[in-house]
Structures are given as structure tokens and as C-alpha cells.
mmCIF file of C-alpha atoms and ligand atoms in Angstrom:
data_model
loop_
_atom_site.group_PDB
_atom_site.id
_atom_site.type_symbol
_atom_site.label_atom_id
_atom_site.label_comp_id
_atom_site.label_asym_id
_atom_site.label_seq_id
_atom_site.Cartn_x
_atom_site.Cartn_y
_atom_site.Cartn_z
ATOM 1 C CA UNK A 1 106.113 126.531 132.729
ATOM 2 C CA UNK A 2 103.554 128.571 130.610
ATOM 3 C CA UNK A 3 100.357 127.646 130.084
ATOM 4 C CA UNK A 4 98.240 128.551 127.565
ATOM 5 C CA UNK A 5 94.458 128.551 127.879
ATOM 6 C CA UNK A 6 93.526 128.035 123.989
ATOM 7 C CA UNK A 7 90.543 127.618 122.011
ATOM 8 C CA UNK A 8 91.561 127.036 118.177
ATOM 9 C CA UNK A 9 92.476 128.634 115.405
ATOM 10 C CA UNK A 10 93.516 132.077 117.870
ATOM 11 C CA UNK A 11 95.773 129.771 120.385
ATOM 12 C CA UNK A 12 97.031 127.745 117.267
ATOM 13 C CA UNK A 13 98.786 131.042 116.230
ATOM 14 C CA UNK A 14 99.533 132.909 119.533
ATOM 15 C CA UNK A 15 101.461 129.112 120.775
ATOM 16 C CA UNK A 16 103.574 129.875 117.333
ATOM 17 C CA UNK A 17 104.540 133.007 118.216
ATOM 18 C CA UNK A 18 105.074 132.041 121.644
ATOM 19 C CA UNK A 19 107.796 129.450 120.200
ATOM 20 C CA UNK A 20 109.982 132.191 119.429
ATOM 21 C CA UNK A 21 110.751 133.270 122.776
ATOM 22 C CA UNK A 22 110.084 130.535 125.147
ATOM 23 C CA UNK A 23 111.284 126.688 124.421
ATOM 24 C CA UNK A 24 109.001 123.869 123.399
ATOM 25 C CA UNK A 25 109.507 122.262 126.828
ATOM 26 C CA UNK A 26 108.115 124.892 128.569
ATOM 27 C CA UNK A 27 105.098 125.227 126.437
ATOM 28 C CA UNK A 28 101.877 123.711 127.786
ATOM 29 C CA UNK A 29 98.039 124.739 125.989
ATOM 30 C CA UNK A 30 95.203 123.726 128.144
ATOM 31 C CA UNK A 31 92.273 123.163 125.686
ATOM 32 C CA UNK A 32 88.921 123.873 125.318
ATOM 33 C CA UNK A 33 86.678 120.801 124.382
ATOM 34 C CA UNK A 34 83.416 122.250 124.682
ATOM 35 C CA UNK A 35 82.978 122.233 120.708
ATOM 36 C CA UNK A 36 83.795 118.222 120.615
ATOM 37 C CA UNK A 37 81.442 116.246 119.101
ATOM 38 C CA UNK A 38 80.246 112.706 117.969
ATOM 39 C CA UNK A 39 79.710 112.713 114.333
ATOM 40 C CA UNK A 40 79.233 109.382 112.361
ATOM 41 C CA UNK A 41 79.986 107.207 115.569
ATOM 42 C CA UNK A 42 83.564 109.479 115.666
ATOM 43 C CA UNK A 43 84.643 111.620 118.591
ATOM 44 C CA UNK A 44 85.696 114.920 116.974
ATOM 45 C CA UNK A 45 87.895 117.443 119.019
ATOM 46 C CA UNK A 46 88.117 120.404 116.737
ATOM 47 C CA UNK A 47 89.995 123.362 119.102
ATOM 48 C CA UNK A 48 92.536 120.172 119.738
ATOM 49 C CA UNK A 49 92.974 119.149 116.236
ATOM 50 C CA UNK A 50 93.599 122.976 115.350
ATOM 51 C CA UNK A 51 96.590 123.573 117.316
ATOM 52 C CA UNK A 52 97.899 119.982 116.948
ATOM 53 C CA UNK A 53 98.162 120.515 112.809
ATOM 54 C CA UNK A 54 98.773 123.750 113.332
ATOM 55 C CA UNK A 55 101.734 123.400 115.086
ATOM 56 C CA UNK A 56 102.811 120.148 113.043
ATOM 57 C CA UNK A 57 102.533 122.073 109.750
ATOM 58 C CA UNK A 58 100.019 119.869 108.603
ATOM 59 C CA UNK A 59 97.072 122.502 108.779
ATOM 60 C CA UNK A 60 95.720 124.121 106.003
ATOM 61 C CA UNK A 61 95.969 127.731 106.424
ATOM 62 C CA UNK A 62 93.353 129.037 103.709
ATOM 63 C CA UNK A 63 90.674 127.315 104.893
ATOM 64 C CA UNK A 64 91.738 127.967 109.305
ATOM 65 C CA UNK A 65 90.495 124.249 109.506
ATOM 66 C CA UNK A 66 91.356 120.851 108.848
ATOM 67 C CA UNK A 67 94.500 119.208 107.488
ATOM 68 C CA UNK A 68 96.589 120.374 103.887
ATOM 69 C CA UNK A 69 96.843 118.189 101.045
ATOM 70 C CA UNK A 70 93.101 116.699 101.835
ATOM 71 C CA UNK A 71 90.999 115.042 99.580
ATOM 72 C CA UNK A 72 87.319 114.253 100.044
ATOM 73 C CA UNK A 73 86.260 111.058 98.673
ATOM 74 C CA UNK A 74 84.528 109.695 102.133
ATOM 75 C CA UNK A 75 82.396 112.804 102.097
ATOM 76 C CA UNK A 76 81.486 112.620 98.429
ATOM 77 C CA UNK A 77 80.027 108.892 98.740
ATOM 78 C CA UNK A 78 78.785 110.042 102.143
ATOM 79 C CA UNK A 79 76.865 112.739 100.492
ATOM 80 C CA UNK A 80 75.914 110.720 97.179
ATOM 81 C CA UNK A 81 74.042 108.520 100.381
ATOM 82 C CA UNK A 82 72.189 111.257 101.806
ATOM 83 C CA UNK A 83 74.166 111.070 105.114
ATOM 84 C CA UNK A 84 74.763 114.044 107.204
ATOM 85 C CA UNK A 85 77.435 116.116 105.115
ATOM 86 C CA UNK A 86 77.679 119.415 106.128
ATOM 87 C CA UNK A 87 80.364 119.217 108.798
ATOM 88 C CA UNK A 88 83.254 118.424 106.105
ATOM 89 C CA UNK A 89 85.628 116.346 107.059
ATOM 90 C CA UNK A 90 88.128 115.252 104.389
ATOM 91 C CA UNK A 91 89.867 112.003 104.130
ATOM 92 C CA UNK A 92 93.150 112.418 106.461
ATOM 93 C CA UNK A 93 91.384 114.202 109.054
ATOM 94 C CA UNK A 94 88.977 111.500 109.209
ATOM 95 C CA UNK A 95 91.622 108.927 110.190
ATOM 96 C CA UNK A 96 92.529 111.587 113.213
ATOM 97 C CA UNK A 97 88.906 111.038 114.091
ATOM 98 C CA UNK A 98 88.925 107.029 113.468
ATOM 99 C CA UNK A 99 91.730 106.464 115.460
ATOM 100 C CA UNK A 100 91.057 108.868 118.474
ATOM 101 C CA UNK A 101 87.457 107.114 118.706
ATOM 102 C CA UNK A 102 89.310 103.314 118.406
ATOM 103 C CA UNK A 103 91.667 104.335 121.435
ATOM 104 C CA UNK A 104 88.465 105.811 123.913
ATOM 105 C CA UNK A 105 86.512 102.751 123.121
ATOM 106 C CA UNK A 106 88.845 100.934 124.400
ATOM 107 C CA UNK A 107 88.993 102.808 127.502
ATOM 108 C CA UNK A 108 91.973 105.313 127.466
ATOM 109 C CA UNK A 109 91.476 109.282 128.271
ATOM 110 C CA UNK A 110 91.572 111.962 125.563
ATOM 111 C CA UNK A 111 94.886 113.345 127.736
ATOM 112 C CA UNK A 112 96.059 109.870 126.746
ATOM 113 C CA UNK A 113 95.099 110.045 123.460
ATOM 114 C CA UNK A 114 96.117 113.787 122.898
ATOM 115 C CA UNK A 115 99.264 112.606 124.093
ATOM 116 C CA UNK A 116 99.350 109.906 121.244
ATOM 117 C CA UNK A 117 98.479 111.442 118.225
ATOM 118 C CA UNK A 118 100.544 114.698 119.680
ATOM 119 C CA UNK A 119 104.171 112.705 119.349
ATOM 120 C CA UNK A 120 102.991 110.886 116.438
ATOM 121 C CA UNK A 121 102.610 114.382 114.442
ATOM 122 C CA UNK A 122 105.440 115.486 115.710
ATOM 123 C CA UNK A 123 104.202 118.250 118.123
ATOM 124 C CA UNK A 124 106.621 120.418 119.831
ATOM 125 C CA UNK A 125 104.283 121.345 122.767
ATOM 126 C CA UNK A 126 102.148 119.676 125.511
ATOM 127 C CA UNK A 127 98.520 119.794 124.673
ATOM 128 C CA UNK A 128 96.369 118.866 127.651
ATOM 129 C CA UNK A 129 92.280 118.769 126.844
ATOM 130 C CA UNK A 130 90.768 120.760 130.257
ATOM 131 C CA UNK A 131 88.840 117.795 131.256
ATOM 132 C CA UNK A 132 88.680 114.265 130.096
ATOM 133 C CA UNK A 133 84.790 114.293 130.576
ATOM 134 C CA UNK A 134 82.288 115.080 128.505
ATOM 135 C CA UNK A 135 81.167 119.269 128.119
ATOM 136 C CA UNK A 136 79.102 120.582 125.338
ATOM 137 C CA UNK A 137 78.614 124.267 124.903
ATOM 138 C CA UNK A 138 74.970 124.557 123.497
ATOM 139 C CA UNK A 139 73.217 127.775 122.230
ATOM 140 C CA UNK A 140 69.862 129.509 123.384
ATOM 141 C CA UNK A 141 69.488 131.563 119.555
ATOM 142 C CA UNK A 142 66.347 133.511 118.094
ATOM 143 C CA UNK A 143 65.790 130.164 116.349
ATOM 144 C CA UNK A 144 65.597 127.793 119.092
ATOM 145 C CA UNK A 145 68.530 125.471 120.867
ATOM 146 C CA UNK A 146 71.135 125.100 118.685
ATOM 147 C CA UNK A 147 74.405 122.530 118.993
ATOM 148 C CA UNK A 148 77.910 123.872 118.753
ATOM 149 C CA UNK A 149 78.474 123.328 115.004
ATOM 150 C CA UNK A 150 75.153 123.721 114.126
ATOM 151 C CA UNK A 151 75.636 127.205 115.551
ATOM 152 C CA UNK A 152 79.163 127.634 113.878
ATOM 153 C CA UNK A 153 79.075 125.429 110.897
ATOM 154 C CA UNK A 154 75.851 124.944 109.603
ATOM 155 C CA UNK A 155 74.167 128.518 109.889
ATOM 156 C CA UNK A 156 78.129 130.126 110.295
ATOM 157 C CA UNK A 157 77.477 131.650 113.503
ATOM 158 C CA UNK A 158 74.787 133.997 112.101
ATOM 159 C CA UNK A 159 72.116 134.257 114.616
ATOM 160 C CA UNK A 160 71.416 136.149 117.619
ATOM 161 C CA UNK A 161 72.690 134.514 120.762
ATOM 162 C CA UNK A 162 70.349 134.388 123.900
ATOM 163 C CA UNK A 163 72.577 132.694 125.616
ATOM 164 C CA UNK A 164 75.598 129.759 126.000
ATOM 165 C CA UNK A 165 75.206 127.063 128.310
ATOM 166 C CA UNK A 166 78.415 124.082 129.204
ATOM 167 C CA UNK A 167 76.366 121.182 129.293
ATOM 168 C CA UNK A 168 78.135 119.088 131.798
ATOM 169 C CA UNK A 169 80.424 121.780 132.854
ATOM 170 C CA UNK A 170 79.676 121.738 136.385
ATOM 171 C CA UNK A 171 80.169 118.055 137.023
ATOM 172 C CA UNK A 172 82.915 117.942 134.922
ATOM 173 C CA UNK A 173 86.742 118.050 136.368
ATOM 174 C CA UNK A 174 89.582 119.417 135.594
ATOM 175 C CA UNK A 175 92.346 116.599 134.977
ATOM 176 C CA UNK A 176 95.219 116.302 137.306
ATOM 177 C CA UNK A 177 97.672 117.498 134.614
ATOM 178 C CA UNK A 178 95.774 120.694 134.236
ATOM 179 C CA UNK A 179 95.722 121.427 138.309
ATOM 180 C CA UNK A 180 99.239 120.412 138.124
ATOM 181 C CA UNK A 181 99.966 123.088 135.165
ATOM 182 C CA UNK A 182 97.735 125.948 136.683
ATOM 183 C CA UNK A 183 99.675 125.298 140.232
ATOM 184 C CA UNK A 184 102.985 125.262 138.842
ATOM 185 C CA UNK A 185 103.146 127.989 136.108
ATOM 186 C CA UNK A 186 105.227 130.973 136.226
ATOM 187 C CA UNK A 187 102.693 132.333 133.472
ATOM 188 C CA UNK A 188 99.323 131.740 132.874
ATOM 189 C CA UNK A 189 98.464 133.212 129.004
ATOM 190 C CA UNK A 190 94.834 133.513 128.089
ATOM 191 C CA UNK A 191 95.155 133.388 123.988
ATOM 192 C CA UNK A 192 93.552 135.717 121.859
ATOM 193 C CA UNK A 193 90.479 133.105 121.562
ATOM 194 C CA UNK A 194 87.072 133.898 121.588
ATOM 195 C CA UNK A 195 86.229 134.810 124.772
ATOM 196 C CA UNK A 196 82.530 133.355 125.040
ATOM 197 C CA UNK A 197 82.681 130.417 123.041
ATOM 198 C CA UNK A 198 86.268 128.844 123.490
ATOM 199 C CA UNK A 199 87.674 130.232 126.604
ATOM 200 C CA UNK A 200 84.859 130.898 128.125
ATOM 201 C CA UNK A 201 83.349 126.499 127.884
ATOM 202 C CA UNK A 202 87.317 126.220 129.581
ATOM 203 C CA UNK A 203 86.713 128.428 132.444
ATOM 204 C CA UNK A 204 83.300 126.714 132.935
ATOM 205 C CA UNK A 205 84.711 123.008 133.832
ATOM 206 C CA UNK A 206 84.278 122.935 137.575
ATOM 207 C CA UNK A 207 86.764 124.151 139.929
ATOM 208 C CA UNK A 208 89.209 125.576 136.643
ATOM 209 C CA UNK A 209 87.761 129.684 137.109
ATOM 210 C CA UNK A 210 89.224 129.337 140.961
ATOM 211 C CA UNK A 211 92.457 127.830 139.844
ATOM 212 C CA UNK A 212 92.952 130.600 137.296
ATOM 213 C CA UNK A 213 91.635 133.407 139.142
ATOM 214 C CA UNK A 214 94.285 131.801 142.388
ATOM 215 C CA UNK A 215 97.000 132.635 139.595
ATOM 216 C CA UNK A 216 95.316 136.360 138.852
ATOM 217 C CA UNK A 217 99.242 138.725 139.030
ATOM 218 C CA UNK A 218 100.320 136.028 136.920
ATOM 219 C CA UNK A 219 97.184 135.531 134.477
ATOM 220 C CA UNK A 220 97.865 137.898 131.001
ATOM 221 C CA UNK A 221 95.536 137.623 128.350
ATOM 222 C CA UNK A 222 95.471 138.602 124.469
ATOM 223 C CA UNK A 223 92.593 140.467 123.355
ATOM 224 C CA UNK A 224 91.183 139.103 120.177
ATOM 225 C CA UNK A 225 89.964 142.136 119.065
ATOM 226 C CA UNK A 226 91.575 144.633 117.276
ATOM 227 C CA UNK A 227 89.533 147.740 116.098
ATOM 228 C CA UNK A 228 86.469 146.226 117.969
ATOM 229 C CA UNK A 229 86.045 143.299 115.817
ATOM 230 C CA UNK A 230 87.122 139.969 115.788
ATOM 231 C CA UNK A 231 89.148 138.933 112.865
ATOM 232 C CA UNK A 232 87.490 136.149 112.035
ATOM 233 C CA UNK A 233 84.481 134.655 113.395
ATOM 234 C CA UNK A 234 81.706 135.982 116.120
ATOM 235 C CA UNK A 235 83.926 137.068 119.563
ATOM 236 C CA UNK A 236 82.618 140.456 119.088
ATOM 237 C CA UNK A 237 79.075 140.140 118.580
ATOM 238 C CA UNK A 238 78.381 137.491 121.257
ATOM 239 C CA UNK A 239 80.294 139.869 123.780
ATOM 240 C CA UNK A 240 77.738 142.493 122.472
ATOM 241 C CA UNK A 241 75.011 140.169 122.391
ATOM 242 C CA UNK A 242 75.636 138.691 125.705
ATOM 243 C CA UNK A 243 75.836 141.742 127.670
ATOM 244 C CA UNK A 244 79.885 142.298 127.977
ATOM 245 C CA UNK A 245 79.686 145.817 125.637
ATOM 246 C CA UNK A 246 82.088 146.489 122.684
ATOM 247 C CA UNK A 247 85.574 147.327 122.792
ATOM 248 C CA UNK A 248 88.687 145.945 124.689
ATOM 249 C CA UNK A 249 86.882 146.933 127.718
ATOM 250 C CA UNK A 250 84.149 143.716 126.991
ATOM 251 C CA UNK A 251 86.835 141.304 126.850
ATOM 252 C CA UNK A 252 88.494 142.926 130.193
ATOM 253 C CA UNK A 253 84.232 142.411 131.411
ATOM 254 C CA UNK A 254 84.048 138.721 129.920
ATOM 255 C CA UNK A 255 87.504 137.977 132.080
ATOM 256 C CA UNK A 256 86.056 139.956 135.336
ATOM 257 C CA UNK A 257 88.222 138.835 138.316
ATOM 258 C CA UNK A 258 90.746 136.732 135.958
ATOM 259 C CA UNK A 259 93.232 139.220 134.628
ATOM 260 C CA UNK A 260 96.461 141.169 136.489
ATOM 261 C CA UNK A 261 97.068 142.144 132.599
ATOM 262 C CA UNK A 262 95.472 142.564 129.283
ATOM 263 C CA UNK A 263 97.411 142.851 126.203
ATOM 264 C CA UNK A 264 95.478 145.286 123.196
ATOM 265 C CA UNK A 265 96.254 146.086 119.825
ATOM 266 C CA UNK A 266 98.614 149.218 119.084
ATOM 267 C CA UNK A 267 95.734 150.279 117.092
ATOM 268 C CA UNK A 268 93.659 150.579 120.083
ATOM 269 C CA UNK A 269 95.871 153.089 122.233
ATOM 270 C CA UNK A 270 93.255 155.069 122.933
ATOM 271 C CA UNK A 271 91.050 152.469 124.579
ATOM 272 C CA UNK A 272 94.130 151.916 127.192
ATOM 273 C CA UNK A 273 93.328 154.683 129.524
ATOM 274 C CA UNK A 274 90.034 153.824 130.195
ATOM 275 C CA UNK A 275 90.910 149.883 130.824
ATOM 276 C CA UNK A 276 93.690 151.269 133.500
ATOM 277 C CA UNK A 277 91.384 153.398 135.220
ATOM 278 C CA UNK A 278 89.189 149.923 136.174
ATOM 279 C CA UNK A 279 92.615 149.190 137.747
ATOM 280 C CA UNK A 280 93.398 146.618 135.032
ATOM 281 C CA UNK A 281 97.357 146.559 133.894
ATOM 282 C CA UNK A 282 97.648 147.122 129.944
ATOM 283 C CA UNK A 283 100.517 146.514 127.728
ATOM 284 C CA UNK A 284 100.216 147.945 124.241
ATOM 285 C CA UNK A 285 101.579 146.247 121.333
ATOM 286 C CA UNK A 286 101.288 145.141 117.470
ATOM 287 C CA UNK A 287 98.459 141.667 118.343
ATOM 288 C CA UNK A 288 97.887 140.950 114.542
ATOM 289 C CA UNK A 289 99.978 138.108 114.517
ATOM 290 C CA UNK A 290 102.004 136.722 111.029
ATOM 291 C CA UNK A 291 105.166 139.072 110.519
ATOM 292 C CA UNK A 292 108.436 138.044 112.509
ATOM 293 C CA UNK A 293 109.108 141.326 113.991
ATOM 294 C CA UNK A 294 105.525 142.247 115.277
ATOM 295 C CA UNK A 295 105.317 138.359 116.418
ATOM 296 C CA UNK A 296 108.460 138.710 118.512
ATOM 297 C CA UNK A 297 107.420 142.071 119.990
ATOM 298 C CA UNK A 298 104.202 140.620 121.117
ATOM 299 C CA UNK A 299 106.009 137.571 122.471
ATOM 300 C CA UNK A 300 107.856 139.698 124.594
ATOM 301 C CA UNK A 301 105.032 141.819 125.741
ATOM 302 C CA UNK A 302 103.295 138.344 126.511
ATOM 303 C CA UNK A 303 106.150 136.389 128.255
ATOM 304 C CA UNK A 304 107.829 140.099 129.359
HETATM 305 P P1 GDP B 1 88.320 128.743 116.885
HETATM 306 O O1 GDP B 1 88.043 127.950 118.142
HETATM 307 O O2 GDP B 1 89.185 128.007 115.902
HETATM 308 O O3 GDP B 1 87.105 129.331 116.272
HETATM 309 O O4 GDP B 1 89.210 129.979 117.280
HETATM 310 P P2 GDP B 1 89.576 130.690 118.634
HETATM 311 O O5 GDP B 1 88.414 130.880 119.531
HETATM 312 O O6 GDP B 1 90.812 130.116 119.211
HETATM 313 O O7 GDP B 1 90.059 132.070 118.045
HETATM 314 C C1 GDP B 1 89.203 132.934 117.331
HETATM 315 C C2 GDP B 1 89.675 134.317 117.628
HETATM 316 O O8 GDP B 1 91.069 134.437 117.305
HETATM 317 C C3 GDP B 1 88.976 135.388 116.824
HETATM 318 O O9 GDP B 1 88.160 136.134 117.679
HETATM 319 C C4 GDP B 1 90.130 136.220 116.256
HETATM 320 O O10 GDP B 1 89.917 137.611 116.415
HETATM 321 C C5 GDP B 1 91.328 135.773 117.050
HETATM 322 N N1 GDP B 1 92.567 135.865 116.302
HETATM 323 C C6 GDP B 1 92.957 135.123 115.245
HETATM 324 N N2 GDP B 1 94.153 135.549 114.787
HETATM 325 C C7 GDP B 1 94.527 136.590 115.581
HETATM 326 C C8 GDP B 1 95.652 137.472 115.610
HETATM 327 O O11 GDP B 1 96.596 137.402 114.794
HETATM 328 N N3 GDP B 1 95.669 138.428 116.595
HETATM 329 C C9 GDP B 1 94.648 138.559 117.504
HETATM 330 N N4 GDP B 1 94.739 139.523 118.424
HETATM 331 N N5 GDP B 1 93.562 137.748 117.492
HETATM 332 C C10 GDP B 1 93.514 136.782 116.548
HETATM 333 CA CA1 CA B 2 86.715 126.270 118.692
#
């Protein structure tokens, strides 16, 4: 088995790539939930919903969020009402929400429900949520306590950080399909997520840090940096802001005591030296995933 610890939009790709060289079967992404929210009375599990259209082909790849083919007549009215319309959510992706709120009212887990919508769409991997209680990353920012998406969405992650905090985190538990997928896999991939805000909420659900770190020889991770900066979104700049540094070397400092290996960019050959000397093991390849032959060679560097 292989488990992937994913946040979204990052794991969504690095899980296609992984396709390629390992079998569906095999494939199991343990998922971040500390950006869920209730919105409108609706549980909404965005890193989950990523990599479950993503890897159904319903996703739509300009925007890196919600489904393809979406209209938006519920937000429209919603807004024509004065209700709260900045989180977008179009009309299919809504039902995601509707029925995923149905099924934990009346009582079953998000695992469960994962499970559900996973073989309705069609999903060729396992997607297991890290916990099946309730975590909420919240920001500390130079304009006072901010939620996840009000960080992300509404002011697009541009504010200084003071700090993260996983609300719940500590009394939260792993479920006993993720113990049972750290414990038994021959690989344990950290995907090219953002370190602080999607892997980092992961790591933070009691007891899951020890289980990785157990796994450490066997524990590779994907930088998501390439030329020091994220591709898209804040990673770099909240491992600046929160004290990690710059450079492949913060990531290697965000994932202190996690890591027998850290995959960089071939861009970023120079920066391997200095990462081996801090006795970490580096593997070099192309990381900007999208074209079939780079894909494949990181595959192999990952699964290798
Ligand atoms: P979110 O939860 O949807 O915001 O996304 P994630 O946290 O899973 O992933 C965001 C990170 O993915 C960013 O920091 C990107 O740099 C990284 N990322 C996206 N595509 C690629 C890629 O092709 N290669 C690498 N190395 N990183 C990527
Ligand atoms: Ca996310």
C-alpha cells in the first residue's frame, strides 16, 4: 500500500501521476479536513472534494476548484437575497454538499460518506478523511482571527500570518482506517501540498505526527516549491512568515523529524547539497507535474 498524505489541489495531481506507476488498488490519500466548513447549514470538505473530481474528471481545471460544466443559479438568487455569497459554490457542487450533510445528519462518518460519494463518481482510489471529528485550522493575521476561507477565499490569502492554530486537533483522532494505512504501508508519500496549511492541520490530529514519524525510512515527500515559490497559492510565504526560512531547506524545517527523503525540483540542484549535509536523503527530478514523460520520471523517483 501507498499512502498519500494530501491536501488539495497539489495531492489531486501528484495521486494522478502516481496512477501511472502504481495500481488504483494500491492507492490510498489520507486527507486533510482542517479547511471543512459549515456553510448555509452544509458540511463542505474542500481538500476532499478536490481530489475526488479531480480524479473522476469532473473537476474544472481553469479555475483548480469546483466541478466542470457548473452553472450558478443557487448563488445568483442567493446573492440577489443578500445571503453570504462569496464562497462560490455552483449548482452541482452544491448537491455534493447537500447530500454529504443529509448522510452525517443522519449519523454516518465522513469515512462513510467519502466512501459513498467516492464509488458513486467513479473514483479509482481510496480516499480516507484523517479524522472523522471535527478540526478547524484558524489564523492569528495582522488583521485579527481569521477562519480558513476567510483567510483563503475572501481576502485570497493576502495577509501576514502570526500564526495557525488546529482547533480541535488535539482531541481529535485519527480513524482506524488511517492507523491501519500508516501501519501497513510500504510507502508513505507526503504530496507536494502546502506544507503549513494542508499537511501541516493533518499532522496536527492527535497521535497522526508519531505514526508518520514511526514510518520516517519509508516517509518521502514532494516539495511544493520549485524556484522558492509555490506555484499557486501561499506555501512559501507562510513558511517565511512562520519562521521555517525560504528555499527547499524550509519545507525539509516544516517536516523536521518526518522525512528519510525529500524530492526537489531539477531546477533546484543547487539547493541539494546543502539539504544532504542536514543528513536528509534528496532525489532530484523534473516536480512540475502535467507532461507524460516528466510525470513518469517523478513517479519513479517517488515510488523508486
Ligand atoms: P489546496 O489545498 O487545494 O490549496 O492545495 P494543496 O495544499 O494540496 O497544494 C498547493 C500546493 O501544490 C502549492 O504550494 C503548489 O506549489 C503545489 N503544486 C501544485 N501543482 C504542483 C506541481 O505540479 N508540482 C509541485 N512540485 N507542486 C505543485
Ligand atoms: Ca486545502
Amino acid at each position: 500500500m501507498i499512502v498519500v498524505l494530501s491536501g488539495g489541489v497539489g495531492a489531486a495531481r501528484l495521486l494522478r501521476v502516481l496512477r501511472r506507476a502504481a495500481p488504483d488498488e494500491e492507492i490510498v490519500a489520507v486527507v486533510n479536513v482542517g479547511d471543512d466548513l459549515v456553510l448555509h447549514g452544509l458540511t463542505i470538505c474542500p481538500d476532499l472534494d478536490t481530489i475526488a473530481y479531480t480524479l473522476a474528471g469532473l473537476s474544472n481545471d481553469e479555475t483548480g476548484w469546483g466541478r466542470r460544466d457548473e452553472s450558478w443559479r443557487v448563488m445568483d438568487e442567493l446573492a440577489t437575497l443578500g445571503g453570504d455569497a462569496w464562497f462560490r459554490l455552483g449548482d452541482r457542487d452544491l448537491a455534493t454538499h447537500l447530500y454529504r450533510s443529509q448522510r452525517l445528519a443522519e449519523g454516518a462518518t465522513k469515512t462513510t460518506v467519502t466512501a459513498e460519494l467516492v464509488e458513486r463518481w467513479g473514483v479509482p482510489v481510496r480516499l480516507l478523511p484523517v479524522t472523522d471529528d471535527p478540526v478547524r485550522t484558524r489564523f492569528s493575521t495582522a488583521i485579527g482571527p481569521l477562519s480558513f476561507q476567510e483567510y483563503f477565499v475572501r481576502h485570497r490569502h493576502d495577509v501576514t500570518v502570526a500564526d495557525v492554530v488546529v482547533e480541535g486537533a488535539a482531541v481529535a483522532r485519527p480513524t482506524a482506517e488511517v492507523v491501519a494505512a500508516l501501519d501497513a504501508a510500504r510507502r508513505v508519500v507526503v504530496a507536494p501540498s502546502n506544507p503549513v496549511i494542508s499537511i501541516g492541520p493533518l499532522l496536527a490530529v492527535h497521535g497522526v505526527r508519531d505514526l508518520v514519524a514511526a514510518r520516517r525510512d519509508d516517509v518521502v515527500a514532494v516539495s511544493p516549491l520549485i524556484g522558492g515559490r509555490a506555484l499557486k497559492g501561499p506555501a512559501d510565504r507562510l513558511l517565511r512568515e512562520l519562521g521555517f526560512g525560504t528555499g527547499h531547506a524550509a519545507v525539509a524545517s516544516a517536516y523536521e523529524g518526518l522525512l528519510g527523503r525529500l524530492v526537489i525540483d531539477e531546477s533546484d540542484a543547487a539547493e541539494a547539497d546543502v539539504l544532504r549535509s542536514g543528513g536528509l536523503e534528496v532525489t532530484v527530478c523534473p516536480t512540475l507535474m502535467g507532461d507524460p514523460d516528466r510525470d513518469a520520471r517523478l513517479a519513479a523517483a517517488v515510488l523508486g
